[in-house]
Tab-separated table of C-alpha atoms in Angstrom:
chain	number	residue	atom	x	y	z
J	1	MET	CA	-103.773	-60.359	123.381
J	2	THR	CA	-106.576	-58.240	124.647
J	3	GLU	CA	-106.940	-57.503	128.115
J	4	VAL	CA	-110.006	-57.709	130.215
J	5	SER	CA	-111.145	-56.140	133.569
J	6	ALA	CA	-109.732	-58.383	136.357
J	7	ARG	CA	-113.192	-58.799	137.888
J	8	ALA	CA	-114.405	-60.771	134.982
J	9	THR	CA	-112.563	-63.757	136.105
J	10	VAL	CA	-114.195	-64.233	139.601
J	11	GLY	CA	-117.076	-67.058	138.589
J	12	GLN	CA	-115.794	-67.317	135.167
J	13	ALA	CA	-116.360	-71.246	135.816
J	14	ALA	CA	-118.370	-71.754	138.776
J	15	GLY	CA	-120.650	-74.502	137.678
J	16	ARG	CA	-121.139	-77.523	139.076
J	17	GLY	CA	-119.085	-79.789	136.323
J	18	ASN	CA	-115.937	-77.039	136.635
J	19	VAL	CA	-115.906	-77.519	140.480
J	20	VAL	CA	-115.760	-81.245	140.564
J	21	ALA	CA	-113.438	-81.123	137.769
J	22	TRP	CA	-111.320	-78.572	139.940
J	23	GLY	CA	-111.532	-81.144	143.247
J	24	PHE	CA	-110.669	-83.915	141.053
J	25	TRP	CA	-106.990	-82.689	141.034
J	26	ASP	CA	-107.071	-82.455	144.560
J	27	TRP	CA	-107.992	-85.908	144.878
J	28	GLY	CA	-105.402	-87.004	142.348
J	29	SER	CA	-102.398	-85.311	143.925
J	30	SER	CA	-103.050	-87.133	146.994
J	31	ALA	CA	-100.989	-89.471	145.480
J	32	PHE	CA	-97.531	-87.540	145.685
J	33	ASN	CA	-98.526	-86.300	148.981
J	34	ALA	CA	-99.506	-89.570	150.934
J	35	VAL	CA	-98.200	-92.714	148.758
J	36	ILE	CA	-94.755	-90.792	147.881
J	37	LEU	CA	-93.728	-87.909	150.230
J	38	THR	CA	-95.175	-89.296	153.760
J	39	PHE	CA	-96.534	-92.985	153.804
J	40	VAL	CA	-94.615	-95.413	151.254
J	41	PHE	CA	-92.084	-93.911	148.915
J	42	SER	CA	-89.884	-91.821	151.064
J	43	VAL	CA	-89.815	-94.739	153.530
J	44	TYR	CA	-88.981	-97.083	151.161
J	45	LEU	CA	-85.571	-94.574	150.313
J	46	THR	CA	-84.846	-94.657	154.018
J	47	ASP	CA	-85.443	-97.912	155.301
J	48	LYS	CA	-84.727	-100.111	152.401
J	49	VAL	CA	-82.723	-98.331	149.435
J	50	GLY	CA	-80.365	-96.695	152.094
J	51	ASP	CA	-80.412	-98.825	154.763
J	52	ASP	CA	-77.022	-99.899	154.204
J	53	LEU	CA	-75.436	-96.659	152.963
J	54	PRO	CA	-71.795	-96.374	153.482
J	55	GLY	CA	-70.450	-93.399	155.108
J	56	GLY	CA	-71.528	-91.497	158.242
J	57	VAL	CA	-74.498	-89.525	156.815
J	58	SER	CA	-77.734	-92.062	156.975
J	59	ALA	CA	-80.148	-92.094	154.378
J	60	SER	CA	-82.816	-89.901	156.485
J	61	ALA	CA	-80.248	-87.037	156.684
J	62	TRP	CA	-79.874	-86.656	152.823
J	63	LEU	CA	-83.836	-87.005	152.148
J	64	GLY	CA	-84.533	-84.381	154.983
J	65	TRP	CA	-81.703	-82.178	153.004
J	66	ALA	CA	-83.057	-83.255	149.394
J	67	ILE	CA	-86.548	-82.130	150.554
J	68	GLY	CA	-85.101	-78.642	152.280
J	69	VAL	CA	-83.449	-77.973	149.178
J	70	ALA	CA	-86.685	-78.646	146.962
J	71	GLY	CA	-88.478	-76.432	149.743
J	72	LEU	CA	-85.868	-73.420	149.321
J	73	ILE	CA	-86.235	-73.612	145.533
J	74	VAL	CA	-90.036	-73.208	145.769
J	75	ALA	CA	-89.355	-70.429	148.421
J	76	LEU	CA	-87.558	-68.335	146.260
J	77	THR	CA	-89.491	-68.946	143.046
J	78	ALA	CA	-93.314	-69.381	144.212
J	79	PRO	CA	-94.602	-65.737	144.080
J	80	VAL	CA	-92.730	-64.722	140.942
J	81	SER	CA	-93.952	-68.032	139.149
J	82	GLY	CA	-97.546	-67.264	140.151
J	83	GLN	CA	-97.316	-63.430	139.103
J	84	HIS	CA	-95.944	-65.046	135.705
J	85	PHE	CA	-98.933	-67.230	135.547
J	86	ASP	CA	-101.341	-64.596	136.028
J	87	ALA	CA	-99.952	-61.831	133.726
J	88	GLN	CA	-99.002	-64.131	130.811
J	89	ALA	CA	-102.764	-65.717	130.990
J	90	LYS	CA	-100.917	-69.145	131.543
J	91	ARG	CA	-102.410	-70.125	134.288
J	92	LYS	CA	-103.979	-73.656	133.328
J	93	ARG	CA	-101.152	-74.272	130.886
J	94	SER	CA	-98.333	-74.121	133.835
J	95	LEU	CA	-100.852	-76.284	136.089
J	96	GLY	CA	-101.236	-79.078	133.159
J	97	THR	CA	-96.934	-78.468	132.891
J	98	LEU	CA	-96.129	-78.952	136.655
J	99	THR	CA	-98.455	-81.620	137.148
J	100	ALA	CA	-97.027	-83.207	134.000
J	101	LEU	CA	-93.252	-82.957	135.439
J	102	THR	CA	-94.428	-84.328	138.990
J	103	ILE	CA	-96.017	-87.241	137.407
J	104	VAL	CA	-92.953	-87.868	134.904
J	105	ALA	CA	-90.629	-87.933	138.239
J	106	MET	CA	-93.152	-90.187	139.878
J	107	ALA	CA	-93.129	-92.715	137.218
J	108	LEU	CA	-89.189	-92.496	136.969
J	109	MET	CA	-89.463	-93.978	140.579
J	110	PHE	CA	-90.273	-97.325	139.106
J	111	PHE	CA	-86.414	-97.242	138.457
J	112	VAL	CA	-84.657	-97.142	141.838
J	113	HIS	CA	-84.262	-100.483	143.310
J	114	ASP	CA	-83.508	-101.646	146.627
J	115	ASP	CA	-79.799	-100.873	146.318
J	116	TYR	CA	-77.894	-97.602	147.844
J	117	HIS	CA	-76.663	-96.907	144.807
J	118	ASP	CA	-80.089	-96.080	143.564
J	119	LEU	CA	-80.469	-94.012	146.537
J	120	TRP	CA	-79.723	-90.583	144.816
J	121	LEU	CA	-81.782	-91.186	141.871
J	122	GLY	CA	-84.407	-91.587	144.079
J	123	LEU	CA	-83.707	-88.627	146.353
J	124	VAL	CA	-83.327	-86.546	143.109
J	125	LEU	CA	-86.526	-87.670	141.740
J	126	LEU	CA	-88.521	-86.856	145.102
J	127	ALA	CA	-86.811	-83.302	145.355
J	128	PHE	CA	-87.638	-82.609	141.700
J	129	GLY	CA	-91.393	-83.960	141.824
J	130	SER	CA	-91.684	-82.512	145.339
J	131	ALA	CA	-91.071	-78.629	143.895
J	132	CYS	CA	-92.982	-79.268	140.944
J	133	PHE	CA	-95.730	-80.553	143.026
J	134	GLU	CA	-95.731	-77.653	145.406
J	135	LEU	CA	-95.408	-75.101	142.479
J	136	ALA	CA	-98.305	-76.783	140.813
J	137	GLY	CA	-100.354	-75.682	144.083
J	138	VAL	CA	-99.820	-72.144	142.973
J	139	PRO	CA	-102.035	-72.108	139.997
J	140	TYR	CA	-104.337	-74.482	141.068
J	141	ASN	CA	-104.939	-72.639	144.385
J	142	ALA	CA	-105.851	-69.415	142.339
J	143	MET	CA	-108.334	-71.316	140.263
J	144	LEU	CA	-110.333	-71.259	143.261
J	145	ARG	CA	-111.614	-67.772	142.583
J	146	GLN	CA	-112.607	-68.851	138.980
J	147	VAL	CA	-114.744	-72.174	139.682
J	148	SER	CA	-116.416	-70.447	142.656
J	149	THR	CA	-118.270	-67.063	143.766
J	150	PRO	CA	-118.083	-64.715	146.303
J	151	ALA	CA	-120.933	-66.486	147.836
J	152	THR	CA	-119.494	-70.214	147.488
J	153	VAL	CA	-115.940	-69.986	147.930
J	154	GLY	CA	-115.663	-71.195	151.245
J	155	ARG	CA	-117.639	-74.547	150.600
J	156	VAL	CA	-115.946	-75.023	147.070
J	157	SER	CA	-112.647	-74.619	148.831
J	158	GLY	CA	-113.798	-77.299	151.733
J	159	PHE	CA	-114.868	-79.619	148.354
J	160	GLY	CA	-111.384	-79.900	147.201
J	161	TRP	CA	-109.620	-80.397	150.485
J	162	ALA	CA	-112.299	-83.110	151.449
J	163	MET	CA	-111.471	-84.614	147.743
J	164	GLY	CA	-107.909	-84.748	148.857
J	165	TYR	CA	-108.372	-86.412	152.019
J	166	PHE	CA	-110.501	-88.836	150.234
J	167	GLY	CA	-108.274	-89.570	147.528
J	168	GLY	CA	-105.470	-90.152	149.608
J	169	ILE	CA	-107.221	-92.779	151.916
J	170	VAL	CA	-108.806	-94.582	148.816
J	171	LEU	CA	-105.169	-94.855	147.112
J	172	LEU	CA	-103.304	-95.672	150.446
J	173	LEU	CA	-105.835	-98.689	151.156
J	174	ILE	CA	-105.471	-100.108	147.498
J	175	CYS	CA	-101.366	-99.821	147.638
J	176	TYR	CA	-101.662	-101.405	151.044
J	177	PHE	CA	-103.665	-104.163	150.429
J	178	GLY	CA	-102.611	-104.809	146.565
J	179	PHE	CA	-99.036	-104.415	146.966
J	180	ILE	CA	-97.666	-104.476	150.759
J	181	SER	CA	-99.402	-106.489	153.280
J	182	GLY	CA	-98.595	-109.783	154.284
J	183	GLU	CA	-95.491	-111.243	154.786
J	184	GLY	CA	-92.647	-113.082	152.809
J	185	ASP	CA	-91.484	-112.551	149.506
J	186	ASN	CA	-94.856	-112.056	147.637
J	187	ARG	CA	-96.697	-109.068	148.716
J	188	GLY	CA	-100.237	-108.033	148.732
J	189	LEU	CA	-103.493	-109.391	147.365
J	190	LEU	CA	-101.838	-109.509	143.886
J	191	GLY	CA	-98.965	-111.073	145.056
J	192	VAL	CA	-96.288	-108.808	143.803
J	193	PRO	CA	-92.427	-109.668	144.644
J	194	THR	CA	-90.495	-107.727	146.705
J	195	ASP	CA	-87.205	-108.681	144.964
J	196	ALA	CA	-85.381	-105.218	144.301
J	197	GLY	CA	-88.018	-103.429	145.694
J	198	LEU	CA	-90.534	-104.554	142.993
J	199	ASN	CA	-93.876	-103.902	144.974
J	200	ILE	CA	-92.910	-100.554	146.206
J	201	ARG	CA	-91.620	-99.385	142.670
J	202	LEU	CA	-94.883	-100.713	141.279
J	203	VAL	CA	-96.877	-98.527	143.905
J	204	ALA	CA	-95.028	-95.590	142.399
J	205	VAL	CA	-95.898	-96.122	138.962
J	206	LEU	CA	-99.699	-96.551	140.238
J	207	ALA	CA	-99.595	-93.328	142.200
J	208	ALA	CA	-98.221	-91.689	138.738
J	209	VAL	CA	-101.089	-93.230	136.749
J	210	TRP	CA	-103.762	-92.040	139.459
J	211	PHE	CA	-102.289	-88.422	139.421
J	212	ALA	CA	-102.361	-88.302	135.805
J	213	ALA	CA	-106.033	-89.785	135.320
J	214	PHE	CA	-107.549	-87.571	138.064
J	215	ALA	CA	-105.567	-84.534	136.951
J	216	LEU	CA	-106.724	-84.290	133.522
J	217	PRO	CA	-110.478	-83.123	134.083
J	218	VAL	CA	-109.484	-79.786	135.189
J	219	LEU	CA	-107.435	-79.076	132.292
J	220	PHE	CA	-110.603	-79.834	130.114
J	221	ALA	CA	-113.079	-78.253	132.008
J	222	VAL	CA	-111.762	-75.010	133.652
J	223	PRO	CA	-111.020	-72.535	130.499
J	224	GLU	CA	-107.872	-70.786	130.522
J	225	LEU	CA	-107.654	-67.311	132.176
J	226	PRO	CA	-108.031	-64.377	129.840
J	227	ARG	CA	-105.076	-61.811	130.310
J	228	THR	CA	-106.399	-58.833	132.772
J	229	ASP	CA	-105.233	-55.409	133.386
J	230	ALA	CA	-104.579	-56.370	137.329
J	231	ASP	CA	-100.799	-56.001	137.270
J	232	PRO	CA	-98.987	-53.780	134.671
J	233	GLY	CA	-95.815	-54.356	133.544
J	234	ALA	CA	-96.052	-58.033	134.907
J	235	ALA	CA	-96.538	-59.788	131.498
J	236	GLY	CA	-93.441	-58.185	130.115
J	237	ALA	CA	-90.950	-58.788	132.812
J	238	GLY	CA	-88.466	-61.353	132.526
J	239	PHE	CA	-87.524	-63.508	135.419
J	240	PHE	CA	-84.931	-60.886	137.376
J	241	ARG	CA	-87.095	-58.026	136.400
J	242	SER	CA	-90.007	-60.211	137.842
J	243	TYR	CA	-88.723	-59.879	141.423
J	244	ARG	CA	-88.922	-55.982	140.985
J	245	VAL	CA	-92.283	-55.839	139.831
J	246	LEU	CA	-93.127	-58.376	142.806
J	247	TRP	CA	-91.269	-55.866	145.182
J	248	ARG	CA	-93.281	-52.933	143.661
J	249	ASP	CA	-96.635	-54.830	144.276
J	250	LEU	CA	-95.409	-55.737	147.952
J	251	ARG	CA	-94.936	-52.073	149.090
J	252	GLU	CA	-97.903	-51.166	147.323
J	253	LEU	CA	-99.963	-53.935	149.549
J	254	TRP	CA	-98.170	-52.874	152.395
J	255	HIS	CA	-99.686	-49.318	152.130
J	256	ILE	CA	-102.947	-50.371	151.257
J	257	ASP	CA	-103.965	-53.653	153.049
J	258	ARG	CA	-101.727	-54.635	155.609
J	259	ARG	CA	-104.304	-56.844	156.491
J	260	THR	CA	-103.119	-59.293	153.727
J	261	VAL	CA	-99.555	-59.150	155.179
J	262	ALA	CA	-100.806	-60.058	158.518
J	263	PHE	CA	-102.875	-62.718	157.057
J	264	LEU	CA	-100.042	-64.020	155.287
J	265	ALA	CA	-97.978	-64.547	158.722
J	266	ALA	CA	-100.593	-65.604	160.768
J	267	SER	CA	-101.678	-68.608	158.346
J	268	ALA	CA	-97.857	-69.544	157.826
J	269	ILE	CA	-97.406	-69.826	161.598
J	270	PHE	CA	-100.906	-72.013	162.203
J	271	ARG	CA	-100.737	-73.955	158.907
J	272	ASP	CA	-97.236	-75.347	160.243
J	273	GLY	CA	-98.609	-76.650	163.526
J	274	LEU	CA	-101.471	-78.182	161.478
J	275	ALA	CA	-98.856	-80.160	159.651
J	276	GLY	CA	-97.286	-80.794	162.495
J	277	VAL	CA	-100.558	-82.604	163.974
J	278	PHE	CA	-100.269	-85.121	161.233
J	279	THR	CA	-96.250	-85.080	161.031
J	280	PHE	CA	-95.964	-86.533	164.342
J	281	GLY	CA	-99.506	-87.884	165.168
J	282	ALA	CA	-98.279	-91.541	164.367
J	283	VAL	CA	-95.265	-91.254	166.621
J	284	LEU	CA	-97.073	-89.948	169.896
J	285	ALA	CA	-99.934	-92.467	168.953
J	286	VAL	CA	-97.410	-95.390	169.667
J	287	ARG	CA	-94.587	-93.955	171.922
J	288	VAL	CA	-97.021	-92.139	174.135
J	289	TYR	CA	-100.419	-93.732	174.146
J	290	GLY	CA	-99.990	-97.101	173.237
J	291	ILE	CA	-101.627	-97.649	170.252
J	292	ALA	CA	-100.339	-100.639	168.433
J	293	ASP	CA	-98.235	-100.325	165.124
J	294	SER	CA	-100.921	-102.486	163.140
J	295	ASP	CA	-103.325	-99.885	164.159
J	296	VAL	CA	-101.739	-96.441	162.971
J	297	LEU	CA	-102.823	-96.875	159.594
J	298	LEU	CA	-106.542	-97.396	160.881
J	299	PHE	CA	-106.225	-94.124	163.314
J	300	GLY	CA	-104.441	-92.269	160.052
J	301	ILE	CA	-107.527	-93.456	157.705
J	302	ALA	CA	-110.084	-92.494	160.280
J	303	ALA	CA	-108.435	-89.161	161.072
J	304	ASN	CA	-108.280	-88.067	157.124
J	305	VAL	CA	-112.168	-88.903	157.105
J	306	VAL	CA	-113.220	-86.737	159.973
J	307	ALA	CA	-110.827	-84.238	158.836
J	308	ALA	CA	-112.639	-84.282	155.429
J	309	LEU	CA	-115.744	-84.326	156.732
J	310	GLY	CA	-115.161	-81.231	159.031
J	311	ALA	CA	-113.641	-79.491	155.966
J	312	VAL	CA	-117.301	-79.797	154.139
J	313	VAL	CA	-119.482	-78.892	157.047
J	314	ALA	CA	-117.315	-75.840	157.961
J	315	GLY	CA	-117.147	-74.600	154.012
J	316	ARG	CA	-120.990	-73.436	154.572
J	317	PHE	CA	-120.168	-71.843	157.680
J	318	ASP	CA	-117.484	-70.142	155.840
J	319	ASP	CA	-119.652	-68.490	153.543
J	320	ARG	CA	-122.207	-67.963	156.265
J	321	GLY	CA	-120.055	-66.375	158.719
J	322	GLY	CA	-116.608	-65.524	157.034
J	323	PRO	CA	-113.514	-67.767	157.118
J	324	LYS	CA	-111.778	-65.897	159.976
J	325	VAL	CA	-114.766	-67.371	162.219
J	326	VAL	CA	-113.896	-70.965	161.236
J	327	ILE	CA	-110.018	-70.333	161.509
J	328	VAL	CA	-110.743	-69.194	165.158
J	329	ILE	CA	-113.150	-71.707	166.313
J	330	SER	CA	-111.102	-74.818	164.599
J	331	LEU	CA	-107.509	-73.772	166.241
J	332	SER	CA	-109.508	-72.981	169.653
J	333	ALA	CA	-110.899	-76.375	169.375
J	334	MET	CA	-107.726	-77.960	168.710
J	335	LEU	CA	-105.959	-76.018	171.449
J	336	ILE	CA	-108.595	-77.305	174.260
J	337	CYS	CA	-108.097	-80.957	172.697
J	338	GLY	CA	-104.344	-81.123	172.760
J	339	LEU	CA	-104.623	-79.872	176.622
J	340	ALA	CA	-106.924	-82.924	177.073
J	341	LEU	CA	-104.049	-85.121	175.298
J	342	LEU	CA	-101.799	-83.679	177.580
J	343	MET	CA	-103.387	-85.209	180.483
J	344	VAL	CA	-105.036	-88.429	179.682
J	345	SER	CA	-103.466	-91.741	178.671
J	346	GLY	CA	-104.182	-95.125	176.849
J	347	PRO	CA	-105.399	-95.853	173.188
J	348	LEU	CA	-108.937	-95.187	174.076
J	349	LEU	CA	-108.783	-91.936	175.236
J	350	PHE	CA	-106.226	-91.002	172.267
J	351	TRP	CA	-108.615	-92.097	169.696
J	352	ILE	CA	-111.289	-90.050	171.372
J	353	PHE	CA	-109.186	-86.652	171.723
J	354	GLY	CA	-106.881	-87.408	168.800
J	355	LEU	CA	-110.113	-87.612	166.375
J	356	LEU	CA	-111.958	-84.874	168.146
J	357	LEU	CA	-108.557	-82.808	167.468
J	358	THR	CA	-108.162	-83.746	163.665
J	359	VAL	CA	-111.897	-82.847	162.904
J	360	PHE	CA	-110.799	-79.399	162.984
J	361	VAL	CA	-107.731	-79.129	161.142
J	362	GLY	CA	-109.300	-79.739	157.693
J	363	PRO	CA	-111.936	-76.575	158.066
J	364	ALA	CA	-108.522	-74.442	159.442
J	365	GLN	CA	-107.100	-75.504	156.031
J	366	ALA	CA	-109.846	-75.102	153.806
J	367	ALA	CA	-110.810	-71.686	155.417
J	368	ALA	CA	-107.171	-70.193	155.216
J	369	ARG	CA	-107.291	-70.863	151.535
J	370	SER	CA	-110.812	-68.886	151.334
J	371	PHE	CA	-109.505	-66.353	153.584
J	372	LEU	CA	-106.631	-65.418	150.912
J	373	ALA	CA	-108.727	-66.058	147.885
J	374	ARG	CA	-111.439	-63.723	148.901
J	375	LEU	CA	-108.497	-61.284	149.843
J	376	ALA	CA	-106.607	-61.204	146.586
J	377	PRO	CA	-107.238	-58.586	144.040
J	378	PRO	CA	-109.033	-60.271	140.796
J	379	GLY	CA	-106.318	-61.349	138.454
J	380	ARG	CA	-103.519	-61.509	140.886
J	381	GLU	CA	-104.412	-64.718	142.967
J	382	GLY	CA	-101.608	-66.640	141.367
J	383	GLN	CA	-98.891	-63.926	142.777
J	384	PHE	CA	-100.878	-64.091	146.421
J	385	PHE	CA	-100.784	-68.024	146.544
J	386	GLY	CA	-97.413	-67.722	145.507
J	387	LEU	CA	-96.519	-65.483	148.474
J	388	TYR	CA	-98.734	-68.332	150.621
J	389	THR	CA	-96.606	-70.753	149.401
J	390	THR	CA	-93.177	-69.029	150.330
J	391	THR	CA	-94.611	-67.489	153.512
J	392	GLY	CA	-95.434	-71.018	154.523
J	393	ARG	CA	-91.904	-72.429	153.780
J	394	ALA	CA	-90.263	-69.860	155.491
J	395	VAL	CA	-91.534	-70.978	158.673
J	396	SER	CA	-91.872	-74.782	158.216
J	397	PHE	CA	-89.220	-75.231	160.788
J	398	LEU	CA	-91.338	-74.103	163.953
J	399	ALA	CA	-93.562	-76.822	164.541
J	400	PRO	CA	-90.485	-79.818	163.947
J	401	THR	CA	-88.165	-77.516	166.153
J	402	LEU	CA	-90.514	-76.690	168.860
J	403	PHE	CA	-91.536	-80.568	168.960
J	404	GLY	CA	-87.868	-81.687	169.237
J	405	LEU	CA	-87.371	-78.844	171.749
J	406	PHE	CA	-89.980	-79.697	174.241
J	407	VAL	CA	-89.239	-83.534	174.308
J	408	TRP	CA	-85.593	-82.448	174.641
J	409	LEU	CA	-86.582	-80.178	177.896
J	410	PHE	CA	-88.788	-82.451	179.623
J	411	ASP	CA	-87.249	-85.889	178.552
J	412	ALA	CA	-90.459	-87.096	177.258
J	413	ASP	CA	-92.593	-87.538	173.984
J	414	ARG	CA	-95.618	-86.209	175.511
J	415	ALA	CA	-94.103	-82.891	175.869
J	416	GLY	CA	-93.693	-82.332	172.566
J	417	ILE	CA	-97.655	-81.694	172.080
J	418	VAL	CA	-96.393	-78.157	173.861
J	419	GLY	CA	-94.700	-77.367	170.870
J	420	LEU	CA	-97.181	-77.955	168.491
J	421	LEU	CA	-99.808	-76.511	170.853
J	422	VAL	CA	-97.351	-72.922	171.337
J	423	VAL	CA	-97.093	-72.728	167.210
J	424	LEU	CA	-100.992	-73.178	167.032
J	425	ALA	CA	-101.631	-70.467	169.570
J	426	VAL	CA	-98.806	-68.027	168.146
J	427	GLY	CA	-100.780	-68.406	164.571
J	428	LEU	CA	-104.355	-67.862	166.660
J	429	ALA	CA	-102.737	-64.930	168.486
J	430	VAL	CA	-101.402	-63.001	165.256
J	431	LEU	CA	-104.610	-64.148	163.418
J	432	LEU	CA	-107.010	-62.345	165.828
J	433	PRO	CA	-106.412	-58.724	165.040
J	434	VAL	CA	-106.915	-59.446	161.227
J	435	ARG	CA	-110.183	-58.117	159.960
J	436	SER	CA	-112.129	-60.853	157.935
J	437	PRO	CA	-113.311	-60.473	154.573
J	438	ASP	CA	-116.448	-60.456	153.587
J	439	ARG	CA	-118.760	-60.488	149.805
J	440	THR	CA	-118.798	-56.514	150.044
J	441	ASP	CA	-114.997	-56.280	150.546
J	442	PRO	CA	-113.495	-53.481	148.208
J	443	VAL	CA	-109.947	-54.951	148.239
J	444	ALA	CA	-111.360	-57.952	147.021
J	445	ASP	CA	-112.546	-56.078	143.772
J	446	GLU	CA	-110.174	-53.481	142.976
J	447	PRO	CA	-106.908	-53.939	141.767
J	448	LEU	CA	-103.648	-52.558	143.654
J	449	ALA	CA	-102.455	-49.345	141.854
J	450	GLY	CA	-99.922	-51.311	140.085
J	451	GLY	CA	-97.440	-48.169	139.026
């Protein structure tokens, strides 16, 4: 295959239709994030399938370990996977393969009955799907450079995040009202029987179909990445030699542009804090601020809506003022709102300050992605987003650990907010000295030496 200049891949598919097709993958992928991993299937595994599991280890513990193993696999393989996808010019093919494997795992969850004997099948499928899903995010995020130009990368990234938020909301509402709401042996507007967990198992199938339908457009609309001259030696490297190539590239990166290393560290920290906001938000809403259980879903929907709108609006500021400005303002505003939440009580004030806080989550996430897309040398985006995934995994213990530590130290759930604010503040502090990329940044236009 003839190699082309890596610069030719920037904005290769920046048409409006290509951007929409790319964003639909985010819309469809919410089926795994929202329905399978967060709100429905994982809860079904721990509360129903494994509720009478014999032995001294709970189903929740097994779930945590299974997801932990998947995360370890992702952390170890994401950088060389992204490097391989780029060097072999198989970015789109890899996205299609990993997405298909995730969808197959989701569909097979139909066979996880409400019986503790099926817990192990459910855990294996969830862990396998989680690993494939996270690895699929590497080539998907790398495509951002193909479907945007240096002048539009911020708003395109924000559009993708917003599509993910809105897709999750729509599918959760369909699942809740169609299959889950109500009492008795038949649930939802469709009256689906709950025997052997049938209603939840059908939700898993619906989520698989949803993901498959909305993942197809990007595979047809966005062309495959051409083989480039960006990373000499990577194309012919086998699995183990790929780590040598990766180490070589990291050494060169450290000598040429330590800013990227600093940003990877900063973003890993503050992204874990952003994840913690959504992870523990529902717990705090009920236990600290008196939100009724039935209203938690409504708050979750509202929080996702404002985060999505924030991502869309901030994308334009990203393109005008740079992604660092968006991230710094977002994290600073979240710290202020978090401090306010420490001092207020009651459902109304939680709704006000909680939504004000979450409106800045989407902009910070989208701007972090556009920041790295601007930094990555053309043709090397997969490798860099693989490192982005790995560094995020490496510190993913911070927010949960500090949340639990402060709750334990002060014997109060409210104190857990301090733990989340500490993570966000440290991430902001590490980010502040990092110079922001811009349209004329030479690092974004020139490949590393590559030996």
